[in-house]
Coordinates of N, CA, C and O in Angstrom, one line a residue:
M227 N -135.9 -71.0 -62.5 CA -135.7 -72.0 -61.4 C -136.9 -71.9 -60.4 O -137.2 -72.9 -59.8
E228 N -137.4 -70.7 -60.2 CA -138.4 -70.5 -59.2 C -139.7 -71.2 -59.6 O -140.6 -71.5 -58.7
R229 N -139.9 -71.5 -60.9 CA -141.1 -72.2 -61.3 C -140.9 -73.8 -61.3 O -141.8 -74.5 -61.6
T230 N -139.7 -74.2 -60.9 CA -139.5 -75.6 -60.7 C -139.5 -76.0 -59.2 O -139.7 -75.1 -58.4
N231 N -139.3 -77.3 -59.0 CA -139.2 -77.7 -57.6 C -137.8 -77.8 -57.1 O -137.5 -78.4 -56.0
L232 N -136.8 -77.1 -57.8 CA -135.4 -77.2 -57.4 C -135.2 -76.2 -56.2 O -135.8 -75.2 -56.1
K233 N -134.3 -76.6 -55.4 CA -133.9 -75.8 -54.3 C -132.9 -74.7 -54.8 O -132.0 -75.0 -55.5
I234 N -133.1 -73.5 -54.4 CA -132.3 -72.4 -54.8 C -131.2 -72.1 -53.8 O -131.6 -71.8 -52.6
G235 N -130.0 -72.1 -54.2 CA -128.9 -71.8 -53.2 C -127.6 -71.6 -53.9 O -127.4 -72.1 -55.0
A236 N -126.7 -70.8 -53.3 CA -125.4 -70.6 -53.8 C -124.4 -71.4 -53.0 O -124.4 -71.3 -51.8
H237 N -123.6 -72.2 -53.7 CA -122.8 -73.2 -53.0 C -121.3 -72.7 -53.0 O -120.8 -72.3 -54.0
V238 N -120.7 -72.6 -51.8 CA -119.4 -72.2 -51.7 C -118.6 -73.3 -51.0 O -119.0 -73.8 -50.0
R239 N -117.5 -73.7 -51.6 CA -116.7 -74.8 -51.1 C -115.2 -74.4 -51.0 O -114.7 -73.8 -51.9
Y240 N -114.6 -74.7 -49.9 CA -113.1 -74.5 -49.7 C -112.6 -75.7 -49.0 O -112.9 -76.0 -47.8
A241 N -111.8 -76.6 -49.8 CA -111.4 -77.9 -49.3 C -112.6 -78.7 -48.8 O -113.5 -79.0 -49.5
D242 N -112.6 -79.0 -47.5 CA -113.7 -79.8 -47.0 C -114.7 -79.0 -46.2 O -115.6 -79.5 -45.6
D243 N -114.7 -77.7 -46.4 CA -115.7 -76.8 -45.8 C -116.7 -76.4 -46.9 O -116.3 -75.9 -48.0
I244 N -118.0 -76.5 -46.5 CA -119.0 -76.2 -47.5 C -120.0 -75.2 -46.8 O -120.4 -75.3 -45.7
M245 N -120.4 -74.2 -47.6 CA -121.4 -73.2 -47.2 C -122.4 -73.1 -48.3 O -122.0 -73.0 -49.5
V246 N -123.7 -73.1 -48.0 CA -124.8 -72.9 -49.0 C -125.6 -71.7 -48.5 O -126.2 -71.7 -47.4
L247 N -125.7 -70.7 -49.4 CA -126.5 -69.5 -49.1 C -127.9 -69.7 -49.8 O -128.0 -70.0 -50.9
C248 N -128.9 -69.7 -48.9 CA -130.3 -70.0 -49.4 C -131.3 -68.9 -49.3 O -131.0 -67.9 -48.5
K249 N -132.4 -69.0 -50.0 CA -133.4 -68.0 -50.0 C -134.1 -67.8 -48.7 O -134.4 -66.8 -48.2
D250 N -134.4 -69.0 -48.1 CA -135.1 -69.0 -46.8 C -134.8 -70.2 -46.0 O -134.1 -71.1 -46.4
K251 N -135.4 -70.3 -44.8 CA -135.0 -71.4 -43.9 C -135.5 -72.8 -44.4 O -134.7 -73.8 -44.2
S252 N -136.6 -72.8 -45.0 CA -137.1 -74.1 -45.6 C -136.1 -74.7 -46.6 O -135.8 -75.9 -46.7
H253 N -135.6 -73.8 -47.5 CA -134.6 -74.2 -48.5 C -133.4 -74.7 -47.8 O -132.8 -75.7 -48.2
A254 N -133.0 -74.0 -46.7 CA -131.7 -74.3 -46.0 C -131.9 -75.7 -45.4 O -131.0 -76.5 -45.4
E255 N -133.0 -76.0 -44.8 CA -133.3 -77.3 -44.2 C -133.2 -78.4 -45.2 O -132.7 -79.5 -45.0
R256 N -133.8 -78.2 -46.4 CA -133.8 -79.2 -47.5 C -132.4 -79.4 -48.0 O -132.0 -80.6 -48.2
F257 N -131.6 -78.3 -48.1 CA -130.2 -78.5 -48.5 C -129.4 -79.3 -47.5 O -128.6 -80.1 -47.9
R258 N -129.6 -78.9 -46.2 CA -128.8 -79.6 -45.2 C -129.1 -81.1 -45.2 O -128.2 -81.9 -45.1
F259 N -130.4 -81.5 -45.4 CA -130.8 -82.9 -45.4 C -130.2 -83.6 -46.6 O -129.6 -84.6 -46.5
S260 N -130.3 -83.0 -47.8 CA -129.8 -83.7 -49.0 C -128.3 -83.8 -49.0 O -127.7 -84.8 -49.4
I261 N -127.6 -82.7 -48.6 CA -126.1 -82.7 -48.6 C -125.6 -83.7 -47.5 O -124.7 -84.5 -47.8
T262 N -126.2 -83.7 -46.3 CA -125.8 -84.7 -45.3 C -126.0 -86.1 -45.8 O -125.2 -87.0 -45.6
N263 N -127.2 -86.3 -46.4 CA -127.5 -87.7 -46.9 C -126.5 -88.1 -48.0 O -126.1 -89.2 -47.9
Y264 N -126.2 -87.2 -48.9 CA -125.3 -87.6 -50.0 C -123.9 -87.8 -49.4 O -123.2 -88.8 -49.8
L265 N -123.4 -86.9 -48.5 CA -122.0 -87.1 -48.0 C -121.9 -88.3 -47.1 O -120.8 -89.0 -47.2
T266 N -122.9 -88.6 -46.3 CA -122.8 -89.8 -45.4 C -123.0 -91.1 -46.2 O -122.3 -92.1 -46.0
N267 N -124.0 -91.2 -47.0 CA -124.4 -92.4 -47.7 C -123.6 -92.7 -49.0 O -123.1 -93.8 -49.2
N268 N -123.4 -91.7 -49.8 CA -122.7 -91.9 -51.1 C -121.2 -91.8 -50.9 O -120.5 -92.6 -51.6
M269 N -120.7 -90.9 -50.1 CA -119.3 -90.7 -50.0 C -118.7 -91.2 -48.8 O -117.5 -91.2 -48.6
K270 N -119.5 -91.8 -47.9 CA -119.1 -92.4 -46.6 C -118.3 -91.5 -45.8 O -117.3 -91.9 -45.1
L271 N -118.6 -90.2 -45.7 CA -117.9 -89.2 -44.9 C -118.7 -88.9 -43.6 O -119.9 -89.2 -43.5
I272 N -117.9 -88.5 -42.6 CA -118.5 -88.2 -41.3 C -118.7 -86.6 -41.2 O -117.8 -85.9 -41.5
I273 N -119.9 -86.2 -40.9 CA -120.3 -84.8 -40.8 C -120.0 -84.3 -39.4 O -120.3 -84.9 -38.4
N274 N -119.3 -83.1 -39.3 CA -119.1 -82.5 -38.1 C -120.3 -81.8 -37.6 O -120.7 -80.7 -38.1
E275 N -121.1 -82.4 -36.7 CA -122.4 -81.8 -36.3 C -122.3 -80.5 -35.6 O -123.2 -79.7 -35.7
E276 N -121.2 -80.3 -34.9 CA -121.0 -79.0 -34.2 C -120.9 -77.8 -35.2 O -121.4 -76.7 -34.9
K277 N -120.2 -78.1 -36.3 CA -120.0 -77.0 -37.3 C -121.2 -76.9 -38.3 O -121.3 -75.9 -38.9
S278 N -121.9 -77.9 -38.4 CA -123.0 -78.0 -39.4 C -124.3 -77.3 -38.7 O -124.9 -77.9 -37.9
K279 N -124.6 -76.1 -39.2 CA -125.6 -75.4 -38.5 C -126.3 -74.5 -39.6 O -125.7 -74.0 -40.5
I280 N -127.6 -74.2 -39.4 CA -128.3 -73.2 -40.2 C -128.3 -71.9 -39.5 O -128.7 -71.8 -38.3
Y281 N -127.8 -70.9 -40.2 CA -127.7 -69.5 -39.6 C -128.8 -68.6 -40.3 O -128.9 -68.7 -41.5
D282 N -129.4 -67.8 -39.5 CA -130.2 -66.6 -40.1 C -129.3 -65.4 -40.0 O -129.1 -64.8 -38.9
L283 N -128.7 -65.0 -41.1 CA -127.7 -64.0 -41.1 C -128.2 -62.6 -40.8 O -127.5 -61.7 -40.5
T284 N -129.6 -62.5 -40.8 CA -130.2 -61.2 -40.4 C -130.2 -61.1 -38.9 O -130.4 -60.0 -38.4
K285 N -130.0 -62.2 -38.2 CA -130.1 -62.2 -36.7 C -128.8 -62.6 -36.0 O -128.6 -62.3 -34.8
E286 N -127.9 -63.3 -36.7 CA -126.7 -63.8 -36.1 C -125.6 -63.8 -37.1 O -125.8 -63.7 -38.3
R287 N -124.4 -63.8 -36.6 CA -123.2 -63.8 -37.4 C -122.6 -65.2 -37.5 O -122.7 -66.0 -36.6
M288 N -122.0 -65.5 -38.7 CA -121.4 -66.8 -38.9 C -120.0 -66.7 -39.2 O -119.6 -65.9 -40.1
K289 N -119.1 -67.5 -38.6 CA -117.7 -67.5 -38.9 C -117.4 -68.6 -39.9 O -117.9 -69.7 -39.8
Y290 N -116.6 -68.2 -40.9 CA -116.3 -69.2 -42.0 C -115.0 -68.8 -42.6 O -114.9 -67.6 -43.1
L291 N -114.0 -69.7 -42.6 CA -112.7 -69.4 -43.2 C -112.0 -68.1 -42.8 O -111.4 -67.4 -43.6
G292 N -112.1 -67.8 -41.5 CA -111.4 -66.6 -41.1 C -112.2 -65.3 -41.2 O -111.7 -64.2 -40.9
Y293 N -113.5 -65.4 -41.7 CA -114.3 -64.3 -41.9 C -115.5 -64.4 -40.9 O -115.9 -65.5 -40.4
E294 N -116.2 -63.3 -40.7 CA -117.5 -63.3 -40.0 C -118.5 -62.7 -40.9 O -118.4 -61.5 -41.4
F295 N -119.5 -63.5 -41.3 CA -120.6 -63.1 -42.3 C -121.8 -62.7 -41.6 O -122.2 -63.2 -40.5
Y296 N -122.5 -61.7 -42.1 CA -123.8 -61.2 -41.6 C -124.6 -60.6 -42.8 O -124.0 -60.2 -43.8
A297 N -125.9 -60.4 -42.6 CA -126.7 -59.7 -43.6 C -127.0 -58.3 -43.2 O -127.3 -58.1 -42.0
L298 N -127.0 -57.4 -44.1 CA -127.4 -56.0 -43.8 C -128.2 -55.4 -44.9 O -128.1 -55.9 -46.0
K299 N -129.1 -54.5 -44.5 CA -130.0 -53.9 -45.5 C -129.1 -52.9 -46.3 O -128.4 -52.1 -45.8
T300 N -129.3 -52.9 -47.6 CA -128.5 -52.1 -48.5 C -129.0 -50.6 -48.4 O -130.1 -50.3 -48.3
N301 N -128.0 -49.8 -48.5 CA -128.2 -48.3 -48.5 C -127.8 -47.8 -49.8 O -126.7 -47.5 -50.1
T302 N -128.8 -47.7 -50.7 CA -128.5 -47.3 -52.1 C -129.6 -46.4 -52.7 O -130.7 -46.4 -52.2
K303 N -129.3 -45.7 -53.8 CA -130.2 -44.9 -54.5 C -131.1 -45.7 -55.4 O -132.1 -45.2 -55.9
N304 N -130.7 -46.9 -55.7 CA -131.4 -47.8 -56.6 C -132.7 -48.3 -55.9 O -132.6 -49.1 -54.9
K305 N -133.8 -47.8 -56.3 CA -135.1 -48.1 -55.6 C -135.4 -49.6 -55.6 O -136.0 -50.1 -54.6
A306 N -135.0 -50.3 -56.6 CA -135.2 -51.8 -56.7 C -134.5 -52.5 -55.6 O -134.9 -53.6 -55.2
M307 N -133.3 -51.9 -55.2 CA -132.5 -52.6 -54.2 C -132.7 -52.1 -52.8 O -132.2 -52.7 -51.8
Q308 N -133.4 -51.0 -52.6 CA -133.6 -50.4 -51.3 C -134.3 -51.4 -50.3 O -135.2 -52.1 -50.7
S309 N -133.8 -51.5 -49.1 CA -134.4 -52.3 -48.0 C -134.2 -53.8 -48.3 O -134.7 -54.6 -47.6
K310 N -133.4 -54.2 -49.3 CA -133.1 -55.6 -49.6 C -131.8 -55.9 -48.8 O -131.0 -55.0 -48.6
Y311 N -131.6 -57.2 -48.5 CA -130.4 -57.6 -47.8 C -129.3 -57.9 -48.7 O -129.5 -58.5 -49.8
A312 N -128.1 -57.6 -48.2 CA -126.8 -58.0 -48.9 C -126.0 -58.7 -47.8 O -126.1 -58.4 -46.6
I313 N -125.1 -59.6 -48.3 CA -124.2 -60.3 -47.4 C -122.9 -59.5 -47.3 O -122.3 -59.1 -48.3
A314 N -122.5 -59.3 -46.0 CA -121.2 -58.6 -45.8 C -120.3 -59.5 -44.9 O -120.8 -60.4 -44.3
N315 N -119.0 -59.2 -45.0 CA -118.1 -60.0 -44.1 C -117.0 -59.1 -43.5 O -116.6 -58.1 -44.1
I316 N -116.7 -59.4 -42.3 CA -115.6 -58.6 -41.6 C -114.7 -59.6 -40.9 O -114.9 -60.8 -40.9
L317 N -113.7 -59.1 -40.2 CA -112.7 -59.9 -39.5 C -113.3 -60.2 -38.1 O -113.7 -59.2 -37.4
P318 N -113.4 -61.4 -37.6 CA -113.8 -61.7 -36.2 C -112.7 -61.1 -35.3 O -111.5 -61.0 -35.7
K319 N -113.1 -60.7 -34.1 CA -112.1 -60.1 -33.1 C -111.0 -61.1 -32.9 O -109.8 -60.7 -32.7
S320 N -111.3 -62.4 -32.8 CA -110.2 -63.4 -32.5 C -109.2 -63.4 -33.6 O -108.0 -63.6 -33.4
K321 N -109.6 -63.3 -34.9 CA -108.7 -63.3 -36.0 C -107.9 -62.0 -36.0 O -106.7 -62.0 -36.3
E322 N -108.5 -60.9 -35.7 CA -107.8 -59.6 -35.6 C -106.7 -59.7 -34.5 O -105.6 -59.3 -34.8
D323 N -107.0 -60.3 -33.4 CA -106.0 -60.4 -32.3 C -104.9 -61.3 -32.8 O -103.7 -61.1 -32.5
E324 N -105.2 -62.4 -33.5 CA -104.2 -63.3 -34.0 C -103.3 -62.7 -35.0 O -102.0 -62.9 -34.9
I325 N -103.8 -61.8 -35.9 CA -102.9 -61.1 -36.8 C -102.0 -60.1 -36.1 O -100.8 -60.0 -36.4
V326 N -102.6 -59.4 -35.2 CA -101.8 -58.4 -34.4 C -100.7 -59.1 -33.6 O -99.5 -58.7 -33.6
E327 N -101.0 -60.2 -33.0 CA -100.0 -61.0 -32.2 C -98.9 -61.5 -33.2 O -97.7 -61.4 -32.8
K328 N -99.2 -62.0 -34.3 CA -98.2 -62.5 -35.3 C -97.4 -61.4 -35.8 O -96.1 -61.5 -35.9
C329 N -97.9 -60.2 -36.0 CA -97.2 -59.1 -36.5 C -96.2 -58.7 -35.4 O -95.0 -58.3 -35.7
G330 N -96.6 -58.7 -34.1 CA -95.7 -58.4 -33.0 C -94.5 -59.3 -32.9 O -93.4 -58.9 -32.7
E331 N -94.8 -60.6 -33.1 CA -93.7 -61.6 -33.1 C -92.7 -61.4 -34.2 O -91.5 -61.5 -34.0
L332 N -93.2 -61.1 -35.4 CA -92.3 -60.9 -36.6 C -91.5 -59.6 -36.4 O -90.3 -59.6 -36.7
L333 N -92.1 -58.6 -35.8 CA -91.4 -57.3 -35.6 C -90.3 -57.5 -34.5 O -89.2 -56.9 -34.6
K334 N -90.6 -58.3 -33.5 CA -89.7 -58.5 -32.4 C -88.5 -59.3 -33.0 O -87.3 -59.0 -32.6
K335 N -88.7 -60.2 -33.9 CA -87.6 -61.0 -34.5 C -86.7 -60.0 -35.3 O -85.5 -60.1 -35.3
F336 N -87.4 -59.1 -36.1 CA -86.6 -58.2 -36.9 C -85.8 -57.2 -36.0 O -84.7 -56.8 -36.3
K337 N -86.4 -56.8 -34.9 CA -85.8 -55.8 -34.0 C -84.5 -56.5 -33.4 O -83.5 -55.8 -33.3
N338 N -84.6 -57.8 -33.0 CA -83.5 -58.5 -32.5 C -82.4 -58.9 -33.5 O -81.2 -59.0 -33.2
K339 N -82.9 -59.1 -34.7 CA -82.0 -59.5 -35.8 C -82.4 -58.9 -37.1 O -83.1 -59.5 -37.9
P340 N -82.0 -57.6 -37.4 CA -82.4 -57.0 -38.6 C -81.7 -57.4 -39.9 O -80.6 -56.9 -40.2
T341 N -82.2 -58.5 -40.5 CA -81.6 -59.0 -41.7 C -82.6 -59.1 -42.8 O -83.8 -58.9 -42.6
S342 N -82.1 -59.4 -44.0 CA -83.0 -59.5 -45.2 C -84.0 -60.7 -44.9 O -85.1 -60.7 -45.4
E343 N -83.6 -61.7 -44.2 CA -84.4 -62.9 -43.9 C -85.6 -62.5 -43.0 O -86.8 -62.9 -43.3
T344 N -85.4 -61.7 -42.0 CA -86.5 -61.3 -41.1 C -87.4 -60.3 -41.7 O -88.6 -60.4 -41.5
I345 N -86.9 -59.4 -42.5 CA -87.8 -58.5 -43.2 C -88.6 -59.2 -44.3 O -89.7 -58.9 -44.6
H346 N -87.9 -60.2 -44.9 CA -88.7 -61.1 -45.9 C -89.8 -61.8 -45.2 O -90.9 -61.9 -45.8
D347 N -89.6 -62.3 -44.0 CA -90.7 -63.0 -43.3 C -91.8 -62.1 -43.0 O -93.0 -62.4 -43.1
W348 N -91.5 -60.8 -42.7 CA -92.5 -59.8 -42.4 C -93.3 -59.5 -43.7 O -94.6 -59.5 -43.7
N349 N -92.6 -59.3 -44.8 CA -93.3 -59.0 -46.1 C -94.2 -60.1 -46.5 O -95.3 -59.9 -47.0
I350 N -93.7 -61.4 -46.4 CA -94.5 -62.5 -46.9 C -95.8 -62.6 -46.1 O -96.8 -62.9 -46.6
Y351 N -95.7 -62.4 -44.7 CA -96.9 -62.5 -43.9 C -97.9 -61.4 -44.3 O -99.1 -61.7 -44.5
V352 N -97.4 -60.2 -44.3 CA -98.3 -59.0 -44.6 C -99.0 -59.2 -46.0 O -100.2 -58.9 -46.1
I353 N -98.2 -59.6 -47.0 CA -98.7 -59.7 -48.3 C -99.7 -60.9 -48.4 O -100.8 -60.8 -49.0
G354 N -99.4 -61.9 -47.7 CA -100.3 -63.1 -47.6 C -101.7 -62.7 -47.0 O -102.7 -63.1 -47.5
I355 N -101.6 -62.0 -45.9 CA -102.8 -61.5 -45.2 C -103.6 -60.6 -46.1 O -104.9 -60.7 -46.3
H356 N -102.9 -59.7 -46.8 CA -103.6 -58.7 -47.7 C -104.3 -59.5 -48.8 O -105.4 -59.2 -49.1
N357 N -103.6 -60.4 -49.4 CA -104.1 -61.2 -50.6 C -105.3 -62.0 -50.2 O -106.3 -62.2 -50.9
Y358 N -105.3 -62.6 -48.9 CA -106.4 -63.4 -48.5 C -107.7 -62.6 -48.2 O -108.8 -63.0 -48.5
Y359 N -107.5 -61.4 -47.6 CA -108.6 -60.7 -47.1 C -109.0 -59.5 -48.0 O -110.0 -58.8 -47.7
K360 N -108.3 -59.2 -49.1 CA -108.5 -58.0 -49.9 C -110.0 -57.9 -50.5 O -110.4 -56.8 -50.8
G361 N -110.6 -59.1 -50.6 CA -112.0 -59.0 -51.2 C -113.1 -58.9 -50.1 O -114.3 -58.9 -50.5
M362 N -112.7 -58.7 -48.9 CA -113.6 -58.6 -47.8 C -114.4 -57.3 -47.9 O -113.9 -56.2 -48.3
T363 N -115.7 -57.3 -47.5 CA -116.6 -56.2 -47.7 C -116.0 -54.9 -47.0 O -116.0 -53.9 -47.5
H364 N -115.6 -55.1 -45.7 CA -115.1 -54.0 -44.9 C -113.6 -54.0 -44.7 O -113.1 -53.9 -43.6
F365 N -112.9 -54.3 -45.8 CA -111.4 -54.5 -45.7 C -110.7 -53.3 -45.0 O -110.0 -53.4 -44.1
S366 N -111.0 -52.1 -45.6 CA -110.3 -50.9 -45.1 C -110.6 -50.6 -43.7 O -109.7 -50.3 -42.9
E367 N -111.9 -50.7 -43.3 CA -112.3 -50.5 -41.9 C -111.6 -51.4 -40.9 O -111.1 -51.0 -39.9
C368 N -111.7 -52.7 -41.3 CA -111.1 -53.7 -40.3 C -109.6 -53.6 -40.2 O -109.0 -53.7 -39.1
F369 N -108.9 -53.4 -41.3 CA -107.4 -53.3 -41.3 C -106.9 -52.0 -40.8 O -105.8 -51.9 -40.3
K370 N -107.8 -51.0 -40.8 CA -107.4 -49.7 -40.2 C -107.3 -49.9 -38.7 O -106.3 -49.4 -38.1
K371 N -108.2 -50.6 -38.1 CA -108.1 -50.9 -36.7 C -106.9 -51.7 -36.3 O -106.2 -51.4 -35.3
I372 N -106.5 -52.7 -37.1 CA -105.3 -53.5 -36.9 C -104.1 -52.6 -37.0 O -103.2 -52.7 -36.2
G373 N -104.1 -51.7 -38.1 CA -103.0 -50.8 -38.3 C -102.7 -49.9 -37.1 O -101.5 -49.8 -36.7
W374 N -103.8 -49.4 -36.4 CA -103.6 -48.6 -35.3 C -103.0 -49.4 -34.1 O -102.2 -48.9 -33.3
R375 N -103.3 -50.7 -34.0 CA -102.9 -51.5 -32.9 C -101.4 -51.8 -33.0 O -100.7 -52.0 -32.0
I376 N -100.8 -51.8 -34.3 CA -99.4 -52.2 -34.4 C -98.6 -50.9 -34.8 O -97.4 -51.0 -35.0
Y377 N -99.2 -49.8 -35.0 CA -98.6 -48.6 -35.5 C -97.3 -48.2 -34.7 O -96.2 -48.1 -35.3
K378 N -97.4 -48.0 -33.4 CA -96.2 -47.6 -32.6 C -95.1 -48.7 -32.7 O -93.9 -48.4 -32.8
L379 N -95.5 -49.9 -32.5 CA -94.5 -51.0 -32.5 C -93.8 -51.1 -33.8 O -92.6 -51.2 -33.9
F380 N -94.5 -50.9 -34.9 CA -93.9 -51.0 -36.3 C -92.9 -49.9 -36.5 O -91.8 -50.1 -36.9
Y381 N -93.3 -48.6 -36.2 CA -92.5 -47.5 -36.5 C -91.3 -47.4 -35.6 O -90.2 -46.9 -36.0
H382 N -91.5 -47.8 -34.3 CA -90.3 -47.8 -33.4 C -89.3 -48.9 -33.8 O -88.1 -48.7 -33.6
T383 N -89.8 -50.0 -34.3 CA -88.9 -51.1 -34.7 C -88.2 -50.7 -36.0 O -87.0 -50.9 -36.2
M384 N -88.9 -50.1 -37.0 CA -88.4 -49.9 -38.3 C -87.6 -48.6 -38.5 O -86.7 -48.5 -39.3
S385 N -87.8 -47.5 -37.7 CA -87.3 -46.2 -37.9 C -85.8 -46.1 -38.1 O -85.4 -45.4 -39.0
K386 N -85.0 -46.8 -37.3 CA -83.6 -46.7 -37.5 C -82.9 -47.8 -38.3 O -81.7 -47.8 -38.5
R387 N -83.8 -48.8 -38.7 CA -83.2 -49.9 -39.4 C -83.6 -50.0 -40.9 O -82.9 -50.6 -41.7
V388 N -84.7 -49.3 -41.2 CA -85.2 -49.3 -42.6 C -85.4 -47.9 -43.1 O -85.8 -47.1 -42.3
K389 N -85.0 -47.6 -44.3 CA -85.1 -46.3 -44.8 C -86.5 -46.0 -45.4 O -87.1 -46.8 -46.1
F390 N -86.9 -44.8 -45.1 CA -88.2 -44.3 -45.7 C -87.8 -43.6 -47.0 O -86.9 -42.8 -47.1
T391 N -88.4 -44.0 -48.1 CA -88.1 -43.5 -49.4 C -89.3 -43.1 -50.2 O -90.4 -43.7 -50.0
K392 N -89.2 -42.1 -51.1 CA -90.3 -41.8 -52.0 C -90.0 -42.3 -53.4 O -90.8 -42.1 -54.3
E393 N -88.9 -42.9 -53.6 CA -88.5 -43.4 -54.9 C -89.4 -44.6 -55.2 O -89.5 -45.5 -54.5
Q394 N -90.0 -44.5 -56.4 CA -91.1 -45.5 -56.7 C -90.8 -46.7 -57.5 O -91.5 -47.7 -57.5
S395 N -89.6 -46.7 -58.1 CA -89.3 -47.8 -59.1 C -89.3 -49.2 -58.4 O -89.9 -50.2 -59.0
Y396 N -88.7 -49.3 -57.2 CA -88.6 -50.6 -56.6 C -90.0 -51.1 -56.2 O -90.4 -52.3 -56.5
K397 N -90.8 -50.3 -55.7 CA -92.2 -50.6 -55.3 C -93.0 -51.0 -56.5 O -93.8 -52.0 -56.5
N398 N -92.8 -50.3 -57.6 CA -93.6 -50.5 -58.8 C -93.3 -51.8 -59.4 O -94.1 -52.4 -60.1
D399 N -92.1 -52.3 -59.2 CA -91.7 -53.6 -59.8 C -92.0 -54.8 -58.8 O -92.0 -55.9 -59.2
F400 N -92.3 -54.5 -57.6 CA -92.5 -55.5 -56.5 C -93.8 -56.2 -56.8 O -94.9 -55.6 -57.1
Q401 N -93.8 -57.6 -56.7 CA -95.0 -58.4 -56.9 C -95.7 -58.1 -58.2 O -96.9 -58.0 -58.3
K402 N -94.9 -57.9 -59.3 CA -95.4 -57.6 -60.6 C -96.3 -56.4 -60.7 O -97.3 -56.4 -61.4
G403 N -96.0 -55.4 -59.9 CA -96.7 -54.1 -60.0 C -98.0 -54.1 -59.2 O -98.7 -53.1 -59.4
V404 N -98.3 -55.1 -58.4 CA -99.6 -55.1 -57.7 C -99.8 -53.9 -56.8 O -100.9 -53.4 -56.6
Y405 N -98.7 -53.4 -56.3 CA -98.7 -52.3 -55.3 C -98.4 -50.9 -55.8 O -98.0 -50.1 -55.1
K406 N -98.5 -50.7 -57.1 CA -98.2 -49.5 -57.7 C -98.9 -48.3 -57.1 O -98.4 -47.2 -57.0
S407 N -100.2 -48.5 -56.8 CA -101.1 -47.4 -56.3 C -100.8 -47.1 -54.9 O -101.3 -46.1 -54.3
W408 N -100.1 -48.0 -54.2 CA -99.8 -47.8 -52.7 C -98.5 -47.1 -52.5 O -97.6 -47.2 -53.3
G409 N -98.4 -46.3 -51.4 CA -97.1 -45.7 -51.0 C -96.7 -44.6 -51.9 O -95.5 -44.3 -52.1
K410 N -97.6 -43.8 -52.5 CA -97.3 -42.7 -53.4 C -96.5 -41.6 -52.6 O -95.7 -40.9 -53.2
D411 N -96.8 -41.5 -51.4 CA -96.2 -40.4 -50.5 C -94.9 -40.9 -49.9 O -94.3 -40.2 -49.1
G412 N -94.5 -42.2 -50.1 CA -93.3 -42.8 -49.5 C -93.6 -44.1 -48.8 O -94.8 -44.3 -48.5
Y413 N -92.6 -44.9 -48.6 CA -92.8 -46.2 -47.9 C -91.4 -46.6 -47.4 O -90.4 -46.1 -47.7
Y414 N -91.5 -47.6 -46.5 CA -90.3 -48.1 -45.9 C -89.7 -49.2 -46.7 O -90.5 -50.1 -47.2
C415 N -88.4 -49.2 -46.9 CA -87.8 -50.2 -47.8 C -86.5 -50.7 -47.2 O -85.6 -49.9 -46.9
F416 N -86.3 -52.0 -47.1 CA -85.1 -52.6 -46.5 C -83.9 -52.4 -47.5 O -82.8 -52.3 -47.0
G417 N -84.2 -52.3 -48.8 CA -83.1 -52.2 -49.7 C -82.4 -50.9 -49.7 O -81.4 -50.8 -50.4
F418 N -82.8 -49.9 -48.9 CA -82.2 -48.6 -48.9 C -81.4 -48.4 -47.6 O -81.4 -47.3 -47.1
F419 N -80.8 -49.4 -47.1 CA -79.9 -49.2 -46.0 C -78.7 -48.3 -46.3 O -78.2 -48.4 -47.4
S420 N -78.3 -47.5 -45.3 CA -77.2 -46.6 -45.6 C -75.9 -47.4 -45.2 O -76.0 -48.4 -44.4

């Protein structure tokens, strides 16, 4: 491709959001022109000029679909990859606050009304967030911070209402065994009410 006149870029699309990762600024400018031209002239769509921007990820961060993307130099023993850039993504502070706030609301509902419905709402939200962000570069680091923010609230809410168990069969069958490796030392389970 480099020996042709084709623009080199990786195209990422989610619904009506488009991101193109390019080799350099000139390629990005050419992509922006051709994509804008195609969408406005051929598809008769209106481009959101505020959101349509060229980012240099080595100098600034870009928010996209609930992530914050940036470029960092790789730290590896592979000499061919040393000092080269890789794309990383983390949770923006605003999204972190939003998740913590939603967890607080769900825990408050459970505290006021400890039923299978309110615990189900909690599980659905936590599993949904996990599934959406599990491919994130710094997943453990970002969610460890969130975990500390809701730690006291969670355990004070759950301690007298949900049983802590080390029995693994229920967890191993949950969500087709996706969480088998989690909770080996024990976990909280609504199904073990006394």
